[in-house]
Amino acid sequence: MKKKKSLINSFKYALNGIVLALKNERNLKIHFLVMILVIIMGIVFKISNLEWIICILLFGLVISLELVNTAIEKTVDIAMPEINEKAKVAKDVSAGAVLISAISSAIIGFLIFIPKIF
């Protein structure tokens, strides 16, 4: 019984983390808004199952990286509250990972939706 309770708590903690990040992180709000818009466009333009799979994978990638970026930034802020070049590199690199995934996802999104729009 203890394992079941622990598993349920794990999900509660994870969902709490997502909610906290969504409430406090502007970029995560933007990513969620874009995700909702893409879902609406996917329904309107009747994208294929393969295109849905690609979109869902990209939603997961970008949002997961944004959550990891937030965790890295908060951890660095706790460990190194004063300005430090190595701390800045850690934060900038994690933000860069999110940016690369978002740009790649946008390009793929355009490749999926532009032909359907025109």
Coordinates of N, CA and C in Angstrom, one line a residue:
M1 N 0.8 -1.2 0.0 CA 0.0 0.0 0.0 C 0.9 1.3 0.0
K2 N 2.0 1.2 0.7 CA 2.9 2.4 0.8 C 3.4 2.8 -0.6
K3 N 3.7 1.8 -1.5 CA 4.2 2.2 -2.8 C 3.1 2.9 -3.6
K4 N 1.8 2.5 -3.5 CA 0.7 3.2 -4.2 C 0.6 4.6 -3.7
K5 N 0.7 4.8 -2.4 CA 0.6 6.2 -1.9 C 1.7 7.0 -2.4
S6 N 2.9 6.4 -2.4 CA 4.1 7.2 -2.9 C 4.0 7.5 -4.3
L7 N 3.4 6.6 -5.1 CA 3.3 6.9 -6.6 C 2.2 8.0 -6.8
I8 N 1.2 8.0 -6.0 CA 0.2 9.1 -6.1 C 0.8 10.4 -5.7
N9 N 1.6 10.4 -4.6 CA 2.2 11.6 -4.2 C 3.2 12.1 -5.3
S10 N 3.9 11.2 -6.0 CA 4.8 11.6 -7.0 C 4.0 12.4 -8.1
F11 N 2.9 11.9 -8.5 CA 2.1 12.6 -9.5 C 1.6 13.9 -9.0
K12 N 1.2 14.0 -7.7 CA 0.7 15.2 -7.1 C 1.8 16.3 -7.1
Y13 N 3.0 15.9 -6.7 CA 4.2 16.8 -6.7 C 4.5 17.3 -8.1
A14 N 4.5 16.4 -9.1 CA 4.8 16.8 -10.5 C 3.7 17.7 -11.0
L15 N 2.4 17.4 -10.8 CA 1.4 18.4 -11.2 C 1.5 19.7 -10.5
N16 N 1.8 19.7 -9.2 CA 2.0 20.9 -8.5 C 3.2 21.8 -9.1
G17 N 4.2 21.1 -9.5 CA 5.3 21.8 -10.2 C 4.9 22.4 -11.5
I18 N 4.1 21.7 -12.2 CA 3.7 22.3 -13.5 C 2.8 23.5 -13.3
V19 N 1.9 23.4 -12.3 CA 1.0 24.5 -12.0 C 1.7 25.7 -11.5
L20 N 2.7 25.5 -10.6 CA 3.5 26.6 -10.0 C 4.3 27.3 -11.2
A21 N 4.9 26.5 -12.0 CA 5.6 27.0 -13.2 C 4.7 27.8 -14.1
L22 N 3.5 27.3 -14.3 CA 2.6 27.9 -15.2 C 2.1 29.3 -14.6
K23 N 1.9 29.3 -13.3 CA 1.5 30.5 -12.7 C 2.6 31.6 -12.7
N24 N 3.9 31.2 -12.6 CA 5.0 32.1 -12.4 C 5.9 32.4 -13.5
E25 N 5.8 31.5 -14.6 CA 6.8 31.7 -15.7 C 6.1 32.2 -16.9
R26 N 6.5 33.4 -17.3 CA 5.8 34.0 -18.5 C 6.1 33.1 -19.8
N27 N 7.3 32.7 -20.0 CA 7.5 31.9 -21.2 C 6.8 30.6 -21.3
L28 N 6.5 30.0 -20.1 CA 5.7 28.7 -20.1 C 4.3 29.1 -20.5
K29 N 3.8 30.2 -20.0 CA 2.4 30.6 -20.4 C 2.4 30.8 -21.9
I30 N 3.4 31.4 -22.5 CA 3.4 31.6 -24.0 C 3.4 30.2 -24.7
H31 N 4.2 29.3 -24.2 CA 4.3 28.0 -24.8 C 2.9 27.2 -24.7
F32 N 2.3 27.4 -23.6 CA 1.0 26.7 -23.4 C -0.1 27.4 -24.4
L33 N 0.0 28.7 -24.5 CA -0.9 29.4 -25.4 C -0.7 29.0 -26.9
V34 N 0.6 28.9 -27.3 CA 0.9 28.4 -28.6 C 0.4 27.0 -28.8
M35 N 0.6 26.1 -27.8 CA 0.1 24.7 -27.9 C -1.4 24.7 -28.1
I36 N -2.2 25.5 -27.4 CA -3.6 25.6 -27.5 C -4.0 26.1 -28.9
L37 N -3.3 27.1 -29.4 CA -3.6 27.6 -30.8 C -3.3 26.5 -31.8
V38 N -2.2 25.8 -31.6 CA -1.8 24.7 -32.6 C -2.9 23.6 -32.5
I39 N -3.4 23.2 -31.4 CA -4.4 22.2 -31.2 C -5.7 22.7 -32.0
I40 N -6.1 24.0 -31.8 CA -7.2 24.5 -32.5 C -7.0 24.4 -34.0
M41 N -5.8 24.9 -34.4 CA -5.5 24.8 -35.9 C -5.5 23.4 -36.4
G42 N -5.0 22.4 -35.6 CA -5.0 21.0 -36.0 C -6.4 20.5 -36.2
I43 N -7.3 20.9 -35.3 CA -8.7 20.5 -35.4 C -9.3 21.1 -36.7
V44 N -9.1 22.4 -36.8 CA -9.7 23.1 -38.0 C -9.2 22.6 -39.3
F45 N -7.9 22.4 -39.4 CA -7.3 21.9 -40.7 C -7.3 20.4 -40.8
K46 N -7.8 19.7 -39.8 CA -7.9 18.2 -39.9 C -6.5 17.6 -40.2
I47 N -5.5 17.9 -39.4 CA -4.2 17.3 -39.6 C -4.2 15.8 -39.4
S48 N -3.3 15.1 -40.1 CA -3.3 13.6 -40.0 C -2.8 13.1 -38.7
N49 N -3.0 11.8 -38.4 CA -2.5 11.2 -37.2 C -1.0 11.4 -37.0
L50 N -0.2 11.3 -38.1 CA 1.2 11.5 -38.0 C 1.5 12.9 -37.6
E51 N 0.8 13.9 -38.2 CA 1.1 15.3 -37.9 C 0.7 15.5 -36.4
W52 N -0.4 14.9 -35.9 CA -0.7 15.1 -34.5 C 0.4 14.5 -33.6
I53 N 0.9 13.3 -34.0 CA 2.0 12.7 -33.2 C 3.2 13.7 -33.1
I54 N 3.5 14.2 -34.3 CA 4.7 15.2 -34.3 C 4.4 16.4 -33.5
C55 N 3.2 17.0 -33.6 CA 2.9 18.1 -32.7 C 2.9 17.8 -31.3
I56 N 2.3 16.7 -30.9 CA 2.3 16.3 -29.5 C 3.7 16.1 -28.9
L57 N 4.6 15.4 -29.7 CA 6.0 15.2 -29.3 C 6.7 16.6 -29.1
L58 N 6.4 17.5 -30.0 CA 7.0 18.8 -29.9 C 6.5 19.6 -28.8
F59 N 5.2 19.5 -28.5 CA 4.6 20.2 -27.3 C 5.4 19.7 -26.0
G60 N 5.5 18.3 -26.0 CA 6.2 17.7 -24.8 C 7.6 18.2 -24.7
L61 N 8.3 18.2 -25.8 CA 9.7 18.6 -25.8 C 9.9 20.1 -25.3
V62 N 9.2 21.0 -25.9 CA 9.3 22.4 -25.6 C 8.9 22.7 -24.1
I63 N 7.8 22.2 -23.8 CA 7.3 22.4 -22.4 C 8.2 21.7 -21.4
S64 N 8.6 20.5 -21.7 CA 9.6 19.9 -20.7 C 10.9 20.6 -20.6
L65 N 11.4 21.1 -21.7 CA 12.6 21.9 -21.6 C 12.4 23.2 -20.9
E66 N 11.3 23.8 -21.0 CA 11.0 25.0 -20.3 C 10.9 24.7 -18.8
L67 N 10.3 23.6 -18.4 CA 10.3 23.3 -17.0 C 11.7 23.0 -16.5
V68 N 12.5 22.3 -17.2 CA 13.9 22.0 -16.8 C 14.6 23.3 -16.7
N69 N 14.5 24.2 -17.6 CA 15.1 25.5 -17.6 C 14.7 26.2 -16.3
T70 N 13.5 26.2 -16.0 CA 13.0 26.9 -14.8 C 13.7 26.3 -13.6
A71 N 13.7 25.0 -13.5 CA 14.3 24.3 -12.4 C 15.8 24.6 -12.3
I72 N 16.5 24.7 -13.4 CA 17.9 25.0 -13.4 C 18.1 26.5 -12.9
E73 N 17.3 27.4 -13.4 CA 17.4 28.8 -13.0 C 17.2 29.0 -11.5
K74 N 16.1 28.3 -11.0 CA 15.8 28.5 -9.6 C 16.9 27.9 -8.7
T75 N 17.4 26.7 -9.1 CA 18.5 26.0 -8.4 C 19.8 26.9 -8.4
V76 N 20.1 27.5 -9.6 CA 21.3 28.3 -9.6 C 21.1 29.6 -8.8
D77 N 19.9 30.1 -8.8 CA 19.6 31.3 -7.9 C 19.8 31.0 -6.5
I78 N 19.4 29.8 -6.0 CA 19.6 29.4 -4.6 C 21.1 29.2 -4.3
A79 N 21.8 28.5 -5.2 CA 23.2 28.1 -5.0 C 24.1 29.3 -5.1
M80 N 23.8 30.3 -6.0 CA 24.6 31.4 -6.3 C 23.8 32.7 -6.4
P81 N 23.4 33.2 -5.3 CA 22.5 34.4 -5.3 C 23.3 35.7 -5.9
E82 N 24.6 35.7 -5.7 CA 25.3 36.8 -6.3 C 25.7 36.6 -7.7
I83 N 26.0 37.6 -8.5 CA 26.4 37.5 -9.9 C 27.7 36.6 -10.0
N84 N 27.6 35.6 -10.9 CA 28.7 34.7 -11.1 C 28.7 34.3 -12.5
E85 N 29.8 34.3 -13.2 CA 29.9 34.0 -14.6 C 29.5 32.6 -14.9
K86 N 29.9 31.6 -14.1 CA 29.6 30.2 -14.4 C 28.1 30.0 -14.2
A87 N 27.5 30.7 -13.2 CA 26.0 30.6 -13.0 C 25.3 31.1 -14.2
K88 N 25.8 32.2 -14.7 CA 25.2 32.9 -15.9 C 25.2 31.9 -17.1
V89 N 26.4 31.2 -17.2 CA 26.5 30.3 -18.3 C 25.5 29.2 -18.2
A90 N 25.3 28.6 -17.0 CA 24.4 27.5 -16.8 C 23.0 28.0 -17.2
K91 N 22.6 29.2 -16.7 CA 21.2 29.7 -17.0 C 21.0 30.0 -18.5
D92 N 22.0 30.6 -19.1 CA 21.9 31.0 -20.5 C 21.9 29.7 -21.4
V93 N 22.7 28.7 -21.1 CA 22.7 27.5 -21.9 C 21.4 26.8 -21.8
S94 N 20.8 26.7 -20.6 CA 19.5 26.0 -20.4 C 18.4 26.8 -21.2
A95 N 18.5 28.1 -21.1 CA 17.5 29.0 -21.9 C 17.7 28.7 -23.4
G96 N 19.0 28.6 -23.8 CA 19.3 28.3 -25.2 C 18.7 27.0 -25.7
A97 N 18.7 26.0 -24.8 CA 18.1 24.7 -25.2 C 16.6 24.9 -25.5
V98 N 15.9 25.7 -24.7 CA 14.5 25.9 -24.9 C 14.3 26.7 -26.2
L99 N 15.1 27.7 -26.4 CA 15.0 28.5 -27.7 C 15.2 27.6 -28.9
I100 N 16.2 26.7 -28.9 CA 16.4 25.9 -30.1 C 15.2 25.0 -30.3
S101 N 14.7 24.4 -29.2 CA 13.5 23.5 -29.4 C 12.3 24.3 -29.9
A102 N 12.1 25.5 -29.4 CA 11.0 26.3 -29.8 C 11.1 26.7 -31.3
I103 N 12.3 27.1 -31.7 CA 12.5 27.5 -33.1 C 12.3 26.3 -34.0
S104 N 12.8 25.2 -33.6 CA 12.7 24.0 -34.4 C 11.2 23.6 -34.5
S105 N 10.5 23.7 -33.4 CA 9.1 23.3 -33.4 C 8.3 24.3 -34.3
A106 N 8.6 25.6 -34.2 CA 7.9 26.5 -35.1 C 8.1 26.2 -36.5
I107 N 9.3 25.9 -36.9 CA 9.6 25.6 -38.3 C 8.8 24.4 -38.7
I108 N 8.8 23.3 -37.9 CA 8.0 22.1 -38.2 C 6.6 22.5 -38.3
G109 N 6.1 23.3 -37.4 CA 4.7 23.7 -37.4 C 4.3 24.4 -38.7
F110 N 5.2 25.3 -39.2 CA 5.0 26.0 -40.4 C 5.0 25.0 -41.6
L111 N 5.9 24.0 -41.6 CA 5.9 23.0 -42.6 C 4.6 22.2 -42.6
I112 N 4.0 22.0 -41.5 CA 2.7 21.2 -41.4 C 1.5 22.1 -41.8
F113 N 1.5 23.3 -41.3 CA 0.3 24.1 -41.5 C 0.3 25.1 -42.7
I114 N 1.4 25.6 -43.2 CA 1.4 26.5 -44.3 C 0.7 25.8 -45.6
P115 N 1.1 24.6 -45.9 CA 0.4 24.0 -47.1 C -1.1 23.9 -46.9
K116 N -1.6 23.7 -45.7 CA -3.0 23.5 -45.4 C -3.7 24.9 -45.5
I117 N -3.0 25.9 -45.1 CA -3.6 27.3 -45.1 C -3.8 27.8 -46.6
F118 N -2.8 27.4 -47.4 CA -2.8 27.9 -48.8 C -3.3 26.8 -49.7

